Short mmCIF file of C-alpha atoms and ligand atoms in Angstrom, two decimals:
data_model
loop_
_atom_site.label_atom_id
_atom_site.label_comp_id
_atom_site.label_asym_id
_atom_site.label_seq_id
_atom_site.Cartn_x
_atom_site.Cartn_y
_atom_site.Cartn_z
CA UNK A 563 8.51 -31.34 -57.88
CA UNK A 564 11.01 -30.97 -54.92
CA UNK A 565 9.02 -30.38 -52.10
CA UNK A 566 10.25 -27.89 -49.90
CA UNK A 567 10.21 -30.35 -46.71
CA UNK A 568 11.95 -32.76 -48.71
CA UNK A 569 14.87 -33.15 -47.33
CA UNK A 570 14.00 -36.20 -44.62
CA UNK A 571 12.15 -38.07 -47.49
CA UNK A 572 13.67 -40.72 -50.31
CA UNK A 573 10.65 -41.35 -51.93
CA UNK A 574 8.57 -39.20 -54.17
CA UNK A 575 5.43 -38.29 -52.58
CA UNK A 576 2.36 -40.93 -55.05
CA UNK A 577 0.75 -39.02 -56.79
CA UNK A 578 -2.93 -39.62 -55.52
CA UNK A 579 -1.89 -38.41 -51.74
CA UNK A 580 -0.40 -35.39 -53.59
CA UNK A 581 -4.36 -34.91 -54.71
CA UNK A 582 -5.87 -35.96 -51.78
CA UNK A 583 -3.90 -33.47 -49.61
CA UNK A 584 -3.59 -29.98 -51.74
CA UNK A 585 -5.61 -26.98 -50.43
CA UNK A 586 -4.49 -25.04 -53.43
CA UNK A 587 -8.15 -25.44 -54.98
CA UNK A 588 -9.53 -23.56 -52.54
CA UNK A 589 -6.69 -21.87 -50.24
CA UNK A 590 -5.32 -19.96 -52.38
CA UNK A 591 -8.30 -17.04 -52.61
CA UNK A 592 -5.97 -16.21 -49.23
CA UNK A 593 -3.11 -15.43 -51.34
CA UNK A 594 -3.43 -11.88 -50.78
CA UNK A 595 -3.13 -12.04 -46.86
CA UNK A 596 -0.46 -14.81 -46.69
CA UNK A 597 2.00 -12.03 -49.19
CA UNK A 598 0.65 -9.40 -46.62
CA UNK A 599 1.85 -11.58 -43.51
CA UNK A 600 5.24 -12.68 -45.25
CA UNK A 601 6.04 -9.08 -46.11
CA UNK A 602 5.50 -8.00 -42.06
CA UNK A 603 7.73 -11.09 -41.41
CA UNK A 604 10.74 -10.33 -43.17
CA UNK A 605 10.58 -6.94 -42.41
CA UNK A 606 10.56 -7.94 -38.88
CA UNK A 607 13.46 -10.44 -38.99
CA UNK A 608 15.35 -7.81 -40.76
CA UNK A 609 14.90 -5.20 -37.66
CA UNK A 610 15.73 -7.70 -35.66
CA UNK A 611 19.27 -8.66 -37.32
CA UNK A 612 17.74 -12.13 -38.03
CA UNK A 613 18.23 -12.08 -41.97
CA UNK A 614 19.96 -9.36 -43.44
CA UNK A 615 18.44 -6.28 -44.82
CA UNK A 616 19.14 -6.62 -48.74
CA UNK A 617 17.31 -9.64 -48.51
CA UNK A 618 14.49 -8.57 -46.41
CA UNK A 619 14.24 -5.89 -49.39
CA UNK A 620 14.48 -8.90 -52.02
CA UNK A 621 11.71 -10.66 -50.32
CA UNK A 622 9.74 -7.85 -50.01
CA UNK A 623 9.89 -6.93 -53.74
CA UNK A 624 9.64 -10.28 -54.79
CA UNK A 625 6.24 -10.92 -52.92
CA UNK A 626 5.10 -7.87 -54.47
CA UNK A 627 5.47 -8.91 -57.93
CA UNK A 628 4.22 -12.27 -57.31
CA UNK A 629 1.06 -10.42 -56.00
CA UNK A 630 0.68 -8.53 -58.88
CA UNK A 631 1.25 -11.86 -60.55
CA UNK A 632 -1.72 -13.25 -59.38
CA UNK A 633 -4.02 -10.48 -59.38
CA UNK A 634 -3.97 -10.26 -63.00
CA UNK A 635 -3.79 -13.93 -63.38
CA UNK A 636 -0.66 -14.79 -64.78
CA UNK A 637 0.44 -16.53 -61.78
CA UNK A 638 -0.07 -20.38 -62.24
CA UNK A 639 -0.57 -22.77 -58.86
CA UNK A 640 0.88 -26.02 -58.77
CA UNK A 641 -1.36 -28.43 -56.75
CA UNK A 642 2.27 -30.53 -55.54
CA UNK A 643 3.08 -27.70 -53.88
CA UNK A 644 0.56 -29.13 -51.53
CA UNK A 645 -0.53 -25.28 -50.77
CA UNK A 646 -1.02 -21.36 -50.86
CA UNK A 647 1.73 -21.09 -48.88
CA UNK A 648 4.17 -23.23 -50.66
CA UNK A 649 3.33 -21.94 -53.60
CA UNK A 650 4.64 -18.64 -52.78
CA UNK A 651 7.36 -19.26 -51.32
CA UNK A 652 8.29 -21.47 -53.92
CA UNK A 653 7.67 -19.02 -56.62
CA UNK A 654 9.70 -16.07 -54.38
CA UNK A 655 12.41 -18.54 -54.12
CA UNK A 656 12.51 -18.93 -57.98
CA UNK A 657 12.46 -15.43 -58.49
CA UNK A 658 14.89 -14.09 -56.35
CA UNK A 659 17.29 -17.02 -55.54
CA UNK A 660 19.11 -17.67 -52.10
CA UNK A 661 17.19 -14.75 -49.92
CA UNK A 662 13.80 -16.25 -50.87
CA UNK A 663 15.24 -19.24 -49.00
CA UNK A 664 15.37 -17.13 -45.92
CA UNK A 665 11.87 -16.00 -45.70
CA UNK A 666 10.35 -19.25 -43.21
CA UNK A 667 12.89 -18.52 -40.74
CA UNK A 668 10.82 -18.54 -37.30
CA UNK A 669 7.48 -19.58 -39.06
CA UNK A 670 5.76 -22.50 -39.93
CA UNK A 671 2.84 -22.90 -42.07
CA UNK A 672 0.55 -23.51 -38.63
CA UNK A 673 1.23 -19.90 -37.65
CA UNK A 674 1.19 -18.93 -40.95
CA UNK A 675 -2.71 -20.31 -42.06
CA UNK A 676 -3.71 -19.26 -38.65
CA UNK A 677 -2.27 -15.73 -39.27
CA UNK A 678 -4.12 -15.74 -42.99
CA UNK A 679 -7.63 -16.90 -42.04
CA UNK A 680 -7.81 -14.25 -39.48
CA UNK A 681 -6.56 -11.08 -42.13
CA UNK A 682 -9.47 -12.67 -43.99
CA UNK A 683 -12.09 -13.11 -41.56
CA UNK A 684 -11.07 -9.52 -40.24
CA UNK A 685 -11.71 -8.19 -44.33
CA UNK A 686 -14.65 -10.12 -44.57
CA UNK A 687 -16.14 -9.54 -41.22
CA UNK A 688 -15.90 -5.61 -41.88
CA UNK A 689 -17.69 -5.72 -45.39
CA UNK A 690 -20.57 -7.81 -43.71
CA UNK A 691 -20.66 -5.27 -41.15
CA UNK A 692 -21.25 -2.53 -43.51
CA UNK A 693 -23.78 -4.62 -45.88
CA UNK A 694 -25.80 -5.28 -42.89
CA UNK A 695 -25.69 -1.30 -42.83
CA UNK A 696 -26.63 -1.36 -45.94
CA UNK A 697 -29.40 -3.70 -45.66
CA UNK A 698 -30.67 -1.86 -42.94
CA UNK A 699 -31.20 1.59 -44.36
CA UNK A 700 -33.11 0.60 -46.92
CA UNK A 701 -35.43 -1.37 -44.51
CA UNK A 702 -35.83 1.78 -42.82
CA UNK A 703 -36.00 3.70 -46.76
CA UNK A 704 -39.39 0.81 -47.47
CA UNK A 705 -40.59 2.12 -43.56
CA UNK A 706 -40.33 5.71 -45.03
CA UNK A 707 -42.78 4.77 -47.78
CA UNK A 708 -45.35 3.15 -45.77
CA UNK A 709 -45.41 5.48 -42.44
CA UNK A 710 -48.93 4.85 -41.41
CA UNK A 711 -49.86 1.58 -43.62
CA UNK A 712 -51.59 -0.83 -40.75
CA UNK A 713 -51.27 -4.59 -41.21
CA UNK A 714 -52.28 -7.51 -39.11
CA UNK A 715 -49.62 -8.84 -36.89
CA UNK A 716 -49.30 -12.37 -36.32
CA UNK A 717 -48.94 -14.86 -33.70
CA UNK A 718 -48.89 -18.30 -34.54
CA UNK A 719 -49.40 -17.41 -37.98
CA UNK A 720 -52.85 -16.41 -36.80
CA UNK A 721 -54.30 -12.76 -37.06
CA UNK A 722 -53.15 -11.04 -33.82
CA UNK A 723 -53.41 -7.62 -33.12
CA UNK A 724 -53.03 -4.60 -35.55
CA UNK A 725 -49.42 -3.28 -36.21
CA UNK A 726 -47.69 -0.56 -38.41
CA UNK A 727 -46.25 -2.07 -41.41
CA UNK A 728 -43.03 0.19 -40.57
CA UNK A 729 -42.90 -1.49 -37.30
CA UNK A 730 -42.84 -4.61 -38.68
CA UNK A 731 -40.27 -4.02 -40.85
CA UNK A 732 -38.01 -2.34 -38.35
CA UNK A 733 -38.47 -5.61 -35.75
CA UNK A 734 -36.15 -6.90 -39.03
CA UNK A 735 -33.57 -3.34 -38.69
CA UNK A 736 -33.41 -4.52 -35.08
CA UNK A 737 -32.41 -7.80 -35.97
CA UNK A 738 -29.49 -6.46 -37.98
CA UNK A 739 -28.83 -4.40 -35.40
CA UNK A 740 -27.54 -7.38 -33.49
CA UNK A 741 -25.93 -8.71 -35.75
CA UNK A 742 -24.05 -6.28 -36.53
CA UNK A 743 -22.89 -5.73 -32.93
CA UNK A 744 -22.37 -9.14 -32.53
CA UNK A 745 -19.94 -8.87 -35.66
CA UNK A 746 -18.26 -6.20 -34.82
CA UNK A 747 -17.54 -8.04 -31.40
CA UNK A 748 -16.01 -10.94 -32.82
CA UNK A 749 -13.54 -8.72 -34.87
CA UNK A 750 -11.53 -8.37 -31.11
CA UNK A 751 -11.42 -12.22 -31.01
CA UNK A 752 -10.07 -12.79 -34.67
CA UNK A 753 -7.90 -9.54 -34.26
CA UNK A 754 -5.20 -11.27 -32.53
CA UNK A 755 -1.87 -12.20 -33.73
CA UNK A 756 -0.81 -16.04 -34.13
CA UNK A 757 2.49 -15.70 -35.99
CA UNK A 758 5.34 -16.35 -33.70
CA UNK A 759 4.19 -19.40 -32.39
CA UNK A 760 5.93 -21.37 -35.66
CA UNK A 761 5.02 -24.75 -35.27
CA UNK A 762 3.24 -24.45 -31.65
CA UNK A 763 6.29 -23.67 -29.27
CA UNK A 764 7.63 -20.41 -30.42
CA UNK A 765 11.34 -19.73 -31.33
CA UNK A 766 14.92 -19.46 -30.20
CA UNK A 767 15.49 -16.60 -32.62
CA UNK A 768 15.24 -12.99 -31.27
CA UNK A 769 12.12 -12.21 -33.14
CA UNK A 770 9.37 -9.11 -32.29
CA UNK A 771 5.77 -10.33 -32.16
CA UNK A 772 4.42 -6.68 -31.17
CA UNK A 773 6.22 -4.93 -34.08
CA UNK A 774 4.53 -7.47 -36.47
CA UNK A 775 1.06 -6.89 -34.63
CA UNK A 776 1.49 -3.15 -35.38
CA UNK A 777 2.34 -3.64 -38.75
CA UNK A 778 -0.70 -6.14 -39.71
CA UNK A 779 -2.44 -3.80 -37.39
CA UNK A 780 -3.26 -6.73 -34.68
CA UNK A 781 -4.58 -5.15 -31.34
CA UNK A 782 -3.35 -8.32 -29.39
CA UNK A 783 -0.32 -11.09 -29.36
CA UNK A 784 -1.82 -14.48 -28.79
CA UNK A 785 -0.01 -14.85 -25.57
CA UNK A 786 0.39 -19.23 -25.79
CA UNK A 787 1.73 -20.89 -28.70
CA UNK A 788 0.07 -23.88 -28.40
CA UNK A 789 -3.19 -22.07 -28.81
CA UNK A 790 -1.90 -19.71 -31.33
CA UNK A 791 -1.95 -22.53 -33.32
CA UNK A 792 -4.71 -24.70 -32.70
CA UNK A 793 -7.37 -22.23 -32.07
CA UNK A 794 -10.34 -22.19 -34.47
CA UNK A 795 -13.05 -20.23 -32.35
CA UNK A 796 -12.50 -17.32 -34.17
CA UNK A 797 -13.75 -18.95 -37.18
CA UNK A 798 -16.70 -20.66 -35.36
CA UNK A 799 -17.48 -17.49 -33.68
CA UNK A 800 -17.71 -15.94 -37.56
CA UNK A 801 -19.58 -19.23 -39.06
CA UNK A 802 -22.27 -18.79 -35.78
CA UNK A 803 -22.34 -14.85 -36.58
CA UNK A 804 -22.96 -15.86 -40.46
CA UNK A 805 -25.67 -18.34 -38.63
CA UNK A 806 -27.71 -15.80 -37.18
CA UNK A 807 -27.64 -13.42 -39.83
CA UNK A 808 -28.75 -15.91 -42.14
CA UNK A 809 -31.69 -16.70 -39.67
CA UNK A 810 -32.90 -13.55 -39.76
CA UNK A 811 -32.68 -13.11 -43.26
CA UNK A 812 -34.57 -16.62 -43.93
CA UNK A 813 -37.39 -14.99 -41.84
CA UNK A 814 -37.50 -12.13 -43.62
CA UNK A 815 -37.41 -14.50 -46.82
CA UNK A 816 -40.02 -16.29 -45.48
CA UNK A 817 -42.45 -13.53 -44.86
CA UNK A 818 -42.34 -12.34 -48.21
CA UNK A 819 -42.95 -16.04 -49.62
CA UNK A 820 -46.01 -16.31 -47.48
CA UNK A 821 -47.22 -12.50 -48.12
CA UNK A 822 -47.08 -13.12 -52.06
CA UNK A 823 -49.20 -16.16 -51.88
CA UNK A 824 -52.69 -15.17 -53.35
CA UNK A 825 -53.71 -16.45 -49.92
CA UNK A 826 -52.03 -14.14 -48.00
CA UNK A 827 -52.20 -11.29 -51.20
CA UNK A 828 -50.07 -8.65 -48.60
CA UNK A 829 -47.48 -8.12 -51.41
CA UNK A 830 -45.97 -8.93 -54.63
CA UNK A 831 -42.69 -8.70 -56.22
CA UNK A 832 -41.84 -7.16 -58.76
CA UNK A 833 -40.81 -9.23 -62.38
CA UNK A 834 -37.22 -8.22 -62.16
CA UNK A 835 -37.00 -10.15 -58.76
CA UNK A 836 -39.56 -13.47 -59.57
CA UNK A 837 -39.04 -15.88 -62.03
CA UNK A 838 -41.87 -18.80 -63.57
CA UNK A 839 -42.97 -22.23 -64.02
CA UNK A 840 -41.38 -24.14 -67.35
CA UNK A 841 -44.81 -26.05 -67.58
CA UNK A 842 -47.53 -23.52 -65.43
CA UNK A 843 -47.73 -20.37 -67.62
CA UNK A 844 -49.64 -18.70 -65.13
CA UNK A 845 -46.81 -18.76 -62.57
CA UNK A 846 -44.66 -15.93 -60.68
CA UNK A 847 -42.41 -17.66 -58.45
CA UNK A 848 -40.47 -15.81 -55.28
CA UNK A 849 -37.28 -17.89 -56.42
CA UNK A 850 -34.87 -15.42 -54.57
CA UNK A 851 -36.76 -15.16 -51.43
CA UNK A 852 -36.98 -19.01 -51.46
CA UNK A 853 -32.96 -19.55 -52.41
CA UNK A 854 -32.20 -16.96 -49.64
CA UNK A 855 -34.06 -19.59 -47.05
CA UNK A 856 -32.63 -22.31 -48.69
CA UNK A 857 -29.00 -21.61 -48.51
CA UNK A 858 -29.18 -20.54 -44.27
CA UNK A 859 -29.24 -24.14 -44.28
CA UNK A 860 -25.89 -24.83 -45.77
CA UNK A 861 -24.18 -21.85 -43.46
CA UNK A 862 -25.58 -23.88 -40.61
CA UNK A 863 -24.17 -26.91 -41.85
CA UNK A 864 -20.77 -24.55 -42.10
CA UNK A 865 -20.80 -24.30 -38.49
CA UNK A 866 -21.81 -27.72 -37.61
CA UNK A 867 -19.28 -29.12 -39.87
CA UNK A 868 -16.38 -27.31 -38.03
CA UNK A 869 -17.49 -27.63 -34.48
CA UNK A 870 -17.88 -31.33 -35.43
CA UNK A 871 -14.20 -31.18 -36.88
CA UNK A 872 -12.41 -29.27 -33.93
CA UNK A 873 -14.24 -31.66 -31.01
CA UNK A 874 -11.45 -34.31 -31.30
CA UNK A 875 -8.73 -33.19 -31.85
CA UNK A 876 -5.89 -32.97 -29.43
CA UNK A 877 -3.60 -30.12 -29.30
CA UNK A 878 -1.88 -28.34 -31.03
CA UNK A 879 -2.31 -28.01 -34.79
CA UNK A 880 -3.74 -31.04 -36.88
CA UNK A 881 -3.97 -31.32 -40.74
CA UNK A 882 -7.74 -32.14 -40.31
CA UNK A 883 -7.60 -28.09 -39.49
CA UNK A 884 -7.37 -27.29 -43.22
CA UNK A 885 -11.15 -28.32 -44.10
CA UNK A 886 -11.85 -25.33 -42.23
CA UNK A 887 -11.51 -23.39 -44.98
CA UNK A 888 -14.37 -24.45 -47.35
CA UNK A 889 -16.55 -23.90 -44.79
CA UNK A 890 -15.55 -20.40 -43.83
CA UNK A 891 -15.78 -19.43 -47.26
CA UNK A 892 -18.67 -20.45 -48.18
CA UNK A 893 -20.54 -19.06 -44.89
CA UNK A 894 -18.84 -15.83 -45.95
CA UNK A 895 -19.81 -16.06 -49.71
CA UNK A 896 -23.59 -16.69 -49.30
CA UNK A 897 -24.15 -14.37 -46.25
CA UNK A 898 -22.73 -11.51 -48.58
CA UNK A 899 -24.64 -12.56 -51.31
CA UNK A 900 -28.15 -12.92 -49.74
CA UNK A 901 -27.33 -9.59 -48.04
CA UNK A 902 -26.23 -8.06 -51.14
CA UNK A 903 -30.00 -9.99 -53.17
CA UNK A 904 -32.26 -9.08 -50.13
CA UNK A 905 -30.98 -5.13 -49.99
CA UNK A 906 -31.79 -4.96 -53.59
CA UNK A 907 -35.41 -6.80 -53.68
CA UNK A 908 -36.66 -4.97 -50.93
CA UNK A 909 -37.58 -1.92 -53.18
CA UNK A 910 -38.95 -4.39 -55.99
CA UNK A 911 -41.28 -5.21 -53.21
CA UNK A 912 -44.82 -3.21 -53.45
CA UNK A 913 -47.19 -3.34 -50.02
CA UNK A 914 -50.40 -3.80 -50.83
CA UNK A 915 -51.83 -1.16 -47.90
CA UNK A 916 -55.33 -1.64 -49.01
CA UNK A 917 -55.57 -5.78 -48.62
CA UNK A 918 -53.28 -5.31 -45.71
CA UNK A 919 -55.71 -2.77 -43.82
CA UNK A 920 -58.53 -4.83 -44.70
CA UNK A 921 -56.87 -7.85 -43.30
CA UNK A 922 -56.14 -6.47 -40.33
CA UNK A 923 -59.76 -5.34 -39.41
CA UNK A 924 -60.66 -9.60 -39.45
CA UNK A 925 -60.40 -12.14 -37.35
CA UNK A 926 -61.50 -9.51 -33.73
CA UNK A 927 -58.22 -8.24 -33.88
CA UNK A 928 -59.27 -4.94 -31.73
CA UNK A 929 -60.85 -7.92 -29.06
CA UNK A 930 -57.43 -6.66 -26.52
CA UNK A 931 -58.59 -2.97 -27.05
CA UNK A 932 -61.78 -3.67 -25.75
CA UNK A 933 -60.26 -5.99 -22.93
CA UNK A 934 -58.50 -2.66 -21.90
CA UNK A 935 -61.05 -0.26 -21.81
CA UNK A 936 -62.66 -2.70 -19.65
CA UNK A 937 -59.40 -2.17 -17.32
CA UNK A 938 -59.49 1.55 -17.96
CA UNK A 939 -63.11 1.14 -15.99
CA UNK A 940 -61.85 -0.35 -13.44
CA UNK A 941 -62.03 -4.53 -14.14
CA UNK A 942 -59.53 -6.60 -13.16
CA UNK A 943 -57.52 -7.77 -16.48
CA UNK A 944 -58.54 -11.74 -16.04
CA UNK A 945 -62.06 -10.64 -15.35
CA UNK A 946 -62.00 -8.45 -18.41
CA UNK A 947 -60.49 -11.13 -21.01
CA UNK A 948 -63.64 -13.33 -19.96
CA UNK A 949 -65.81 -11.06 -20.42
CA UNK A 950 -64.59 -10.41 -23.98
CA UNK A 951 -63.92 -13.41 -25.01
CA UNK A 952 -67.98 -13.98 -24.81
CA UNK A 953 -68.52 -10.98 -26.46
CA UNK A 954 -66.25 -12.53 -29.20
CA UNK A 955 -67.88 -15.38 -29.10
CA UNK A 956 -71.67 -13.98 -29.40
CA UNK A 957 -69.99 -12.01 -32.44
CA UNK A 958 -68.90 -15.30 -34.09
CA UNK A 959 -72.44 -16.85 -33.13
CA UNK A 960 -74.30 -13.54 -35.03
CA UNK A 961 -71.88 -13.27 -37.86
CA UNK A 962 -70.59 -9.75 -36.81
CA UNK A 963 -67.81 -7.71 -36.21
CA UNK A 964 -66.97 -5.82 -32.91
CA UNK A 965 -67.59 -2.90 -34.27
CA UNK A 966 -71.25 -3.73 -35.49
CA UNK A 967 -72.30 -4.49 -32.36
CA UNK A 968 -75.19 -2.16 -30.78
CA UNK A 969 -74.13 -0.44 -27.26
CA UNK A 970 -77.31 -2.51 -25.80
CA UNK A 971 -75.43 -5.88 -26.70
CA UNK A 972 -72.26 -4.87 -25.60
CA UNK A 973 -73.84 -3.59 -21.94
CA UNK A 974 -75.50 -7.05 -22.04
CA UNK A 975 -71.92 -8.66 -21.39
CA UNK A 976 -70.77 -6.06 -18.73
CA UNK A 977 -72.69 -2.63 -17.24
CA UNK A 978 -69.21 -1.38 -17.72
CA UNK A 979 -69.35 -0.68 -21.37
CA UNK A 980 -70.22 2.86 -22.20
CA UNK A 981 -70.73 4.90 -25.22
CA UNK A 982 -66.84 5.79 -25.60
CA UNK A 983 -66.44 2.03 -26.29
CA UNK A 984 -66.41 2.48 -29.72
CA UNK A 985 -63.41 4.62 -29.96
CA UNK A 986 -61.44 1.81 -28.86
CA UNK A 987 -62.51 -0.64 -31.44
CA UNK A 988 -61.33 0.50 -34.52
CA UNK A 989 -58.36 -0.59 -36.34
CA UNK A 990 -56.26 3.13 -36.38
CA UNK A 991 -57.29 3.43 -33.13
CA UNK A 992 -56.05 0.40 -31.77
CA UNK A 993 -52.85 1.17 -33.71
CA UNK A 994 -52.29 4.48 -32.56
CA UNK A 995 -53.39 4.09 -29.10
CA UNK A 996 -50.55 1.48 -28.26
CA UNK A 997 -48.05 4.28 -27.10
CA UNK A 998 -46.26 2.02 -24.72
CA UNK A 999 -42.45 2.16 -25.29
CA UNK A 1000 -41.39 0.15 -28.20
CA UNK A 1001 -45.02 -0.09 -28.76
CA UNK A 1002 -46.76 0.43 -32.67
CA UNK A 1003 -48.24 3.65 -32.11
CA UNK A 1004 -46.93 6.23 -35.11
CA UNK A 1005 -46.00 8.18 -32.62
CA UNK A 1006 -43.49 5.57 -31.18
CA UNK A 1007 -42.46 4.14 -34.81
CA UNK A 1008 -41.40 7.56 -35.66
CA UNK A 1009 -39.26 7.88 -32.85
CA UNK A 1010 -37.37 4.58 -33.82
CA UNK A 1011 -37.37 5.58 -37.38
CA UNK A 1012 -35.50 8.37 -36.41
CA UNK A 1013 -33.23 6.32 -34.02
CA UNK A 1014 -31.93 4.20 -36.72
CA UNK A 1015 -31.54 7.17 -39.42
CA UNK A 1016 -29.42 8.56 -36.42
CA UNK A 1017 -27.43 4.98 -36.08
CA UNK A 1018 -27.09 4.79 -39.66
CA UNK A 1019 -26.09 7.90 -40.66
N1 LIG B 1770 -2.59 -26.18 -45.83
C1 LIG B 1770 -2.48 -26.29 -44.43
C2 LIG B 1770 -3.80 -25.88 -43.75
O1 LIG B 1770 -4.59 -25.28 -44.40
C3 LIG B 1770 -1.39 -25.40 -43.92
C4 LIG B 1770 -0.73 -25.88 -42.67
C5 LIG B 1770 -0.06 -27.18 -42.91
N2 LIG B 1770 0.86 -27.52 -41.89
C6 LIG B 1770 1.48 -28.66 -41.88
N3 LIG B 1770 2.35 -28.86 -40.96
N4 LIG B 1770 1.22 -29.63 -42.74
O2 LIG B 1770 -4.04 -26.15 -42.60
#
C-alpha cells in the first residue's frame, strides 16, 4: 500500500511497525467528525481561491458518499493506512481522482485529530449533559414517591440524626447538578477551533480560520498554533468531568449495596435489576450497583493515564498523543452507560419506609433535639451537649430510649427540662422541626423539590 507520505521513503514500511502504529482499531468511531471537518475545509479553500470550486464540489460529494459508506458498513478500513484520516482521504482520492488529491492542502493530520476529538467530545459532552438531566428527574420522580418517608442519616456510617428520605436522595440531584454545570463549562474549552495550525506553525496559503469556525459552529479560533496542536486539556478536563460524575454515581451505587444488605434491610431491588449466586441458591446479588462502582475505577485510571502521558512531552504535537483516544472513549462509554443503568434501576428500587422509620428512632438519634431545647432555655450549647450526653449515657446504663424516660429523670440531669421536652424528642418532630435553610424539614424538601422540577423542566 502506497502510503500517502511516501514520497521521501525507499523502503516499504515492515509490516509489524505498520501494526504497532495504526489507530484505525479504535480511531475510526471519529469518522463521522473528521468527513464533517474535511467538508468545512474544502469549502473554505474554495472561497478562498485556494483549490478550485468543481473540486471543492467533488470533494464534498465524495466525502458524502464515503460517509454513507461507512454508516451502513460497506466501507472497509485498511490498518496500512496507518489511520482514520488516511483512510479517507485515501478512499476520496480513489473515488474521485486528481481533486481528492487537493483536499490536505493547509492541513495536517495534527490539526486535523485535534479538530476531530473536540467535534466528539463537544457530541458527547452534550448527551452526558442531558442524561445527567435525565438521571436527575427521576431522582426527584423516587423523592415524589416517598415525600415524608424518615430515615436515619449517617455519619461515619453510624446512625446520625433523622433525615427525609427525599432529602437524601436529592443531596444525589445536587450532585448532578454540578456536574452538569461543570460539563457544560468545559464545552467553551473544547469549543475552540484547532484547524489552521497544519502541522503546528500555520500556513502561507490565504486560508479563513473564522469562516471554518462558523461553519463547524466553533465559538473561538485557537489563537497559537503550537498549542492548537499540542493541547490535550480539553480532553483531561472531559476525562476529570467523567471522574466526578462517576464518583458520585459509585456513591450512590454504594448506598444501595449497603441498604440491600439484610443488615442494613433499607431497600431491595427489584429481580429485573439483581442477578444470583451459581453455587448459593439463596442469593440476590446488586451486580449493577456493584459494576457501576467498579468501573469509576477504570475512568479514573482514564484520566491518570493521560495526565501521565501529556507530562513529558515537549511541544508541539507527538505521536504518543494518539493513545489519547482509548482513554477518552472509554471514560465517555461507561459514564453514559452507568448513567443510562442507574436512571433505569432507580424505579426497580422499593424503600422500605417502615424498617427505615424504625431505624431511625435507634441509636438516640433525637439526642441534638434535646441538646437544643436545652439552648432554647437558655444553656449555653457546650454546656447543653454535656448535659445530654449523660442523659444518653444513663439511657444506655437503664436500657431505654429518650423518649421513655420519666420528666423526674430528665430534671435530674438539668432543672431546665420541662414538660414540653417531649415534643422535641420524637423522630417526625425532629424531622420536621429542622427548618433551617437547606435543612430536612418537609417544609424545606418541598421547596427544593420544586426547585429542581423548575431546573428540569
Ligand atoms: N493517528 C494520529 C493521532 O491519533 C494522527 C496524527 C498523526 N500525525 C502524524 N504526524 N503522524 O494522533
Amino acid at each position: 500500500m502506497k502510503k500517502p507520505w511516501g514520497g521521501r521513503f525507499t523502503e516499504k514500511t515492515s509490516e509489524i511497525v505498520e501494526a504497532f502504529t495504526e489507530s484505525i482499531s479504535y480511531d475510526r468511531r471519529l469518522w463521522r467528525y473528521d468527513i464533517e471537518g474535511s467538508i468545512a475545509h474544502a469549502t473554505m479553500l474554495a472561497k478562498q481561491g485556494i483549490i478550485p470550486r468543481k473540486d471543492a464540489a467533488a470533494i464534498v460529494r465524495g466525502l458524502k458518499e464515503i460517509a454513507s459508506e461507512i454508516g451502513s458498513g460497506r466501507f472497509r478500513f485498511n490498518p496500512a493506512l496507518e489511520d482514520v484520516h488516511m483512510n479517507i482521504e485515501a478512499a476520496l482520492v480513489r473515488k474521485i481522482g486528481a481533486a481528492g488529491r487537493r483536499l490536505h492542502t493547509a492541513r495536517s493530520r495534527n490539526d486535523q485529530v485535534a479538530l476531530d476529538l473536540r467535534l466528539y467530545l463537544r457530541d458527547e459532552t452534550e448527551h452526558i449533559i442531558s442524561s445527567i438531566k435525565g438521571l436527575q428527574k427521576t431522582l426527584v420522580k423516587v423523592c415524589g414517591r416517598y415525600p415524608r418517608t424518615i430515615m436515619p442519616g449517617y455519619t461515619h456510617t453510624q446512625r446520625a440524626q433523622p433525615v427525609l428520605l427525599a432529602h437524601h436522595l436529592l443531596a444525589y440531584a445536587e450532585m448532578f447538578q454540578r456536574d452538569r454545570e461543570r460539563f457544560a463549562d468545559s464545552l467553551a474549552r473544547i469549543n475552540v477551533l484547532p484547524l489552521g495550525a497544519c502541522a503546528m506553525a500555520g500556513t502561507s496559503l490565504p486560508i479563513d480560520r473564522h469562516y471554518v469556525a462558523k461553519l463547524l459552529g466553533f465559538r473561538l479560533v485557537a489563537s497559537n498554533s503550537i498549542d492548537a496542536v499540542s493541547d490535550r486539556d480539553f480532553a483531561l478536563e472531559f476525562l476529570s468531568c467523567a471522574s466526578i460524575a462517576m464518583m458520585h454515581l459509585s456513591r450512590l451505587a454504594e448506598e444501595l449495596v449497603l441498604w440491600s444488605t439484610e443488615e442494613f434491610g433499607l431497600i431491595e431491588i427489584s429481580d429485573r435489576y439483581t442477578t444470583g449466586s451459581s453455587i448459593m441458591p439463596q442469593k440476590k446479588n446488586p451486580d449493577v450497583a456493584e459494576l457501576i462502582r467498579g468501573k469509576t475505577g477504570k475512568v479514573y485510571g482514564n484520566l491518570v493515564s493521560l495526565l501521565a502521558l501529556m507530562k513529558g512531552l515537549p511541544l508541539s504535537y507527538n505521536r504518543d498523543m494518539q493513545e489519547d483516544k482509548p482513554s477518552v472513549f472509554d471514560a465517555a462509554d461507561t459514564l453514559k452507560s452507568c448513567l443510562n443503568i442507574m436512571q433505569a434501576m432507580l424505579p426497580e428500587v422499593r424503600f422500605n419506609a417502615d424498617r427505615m422509620e424504625a431505624t431511625a428512632d435507634k441509636g438516640y438519634s433525637t439526642a441534638t433535639d434535646l441538646a437544643e431545647y436545652l439552648v432554647r432555655k437558655g444553656v449555653p450549647f457546650r454546656e447543653a451537649h454535656e448535659i445530654t450526653g449523660k442523659v444518653v449515657l444513663h439511657c444506655i446504663s437503664q436500657k431505654k430510649g429518650l423518649q421513655s424516660l420519666e420528666l423526674k429523670e430528665l430534671r435530674s440531669f438539668s432543672s431546665h427540662f420541662g414538660k414540653d421536652v417531649f415534643a422535641s424528642l420524637g423522630v417526625a418532630q425532629s424531622v420536621s422541626s429542622r427548618r433551617s435553610y437547606g435543612g430536612t424539614a418537609p417544609a424545606e424538601v418541598k421547596k427544593q423539590i420544586a426547585r429542581f422540577r423548575k431546573l428540569l423542566s
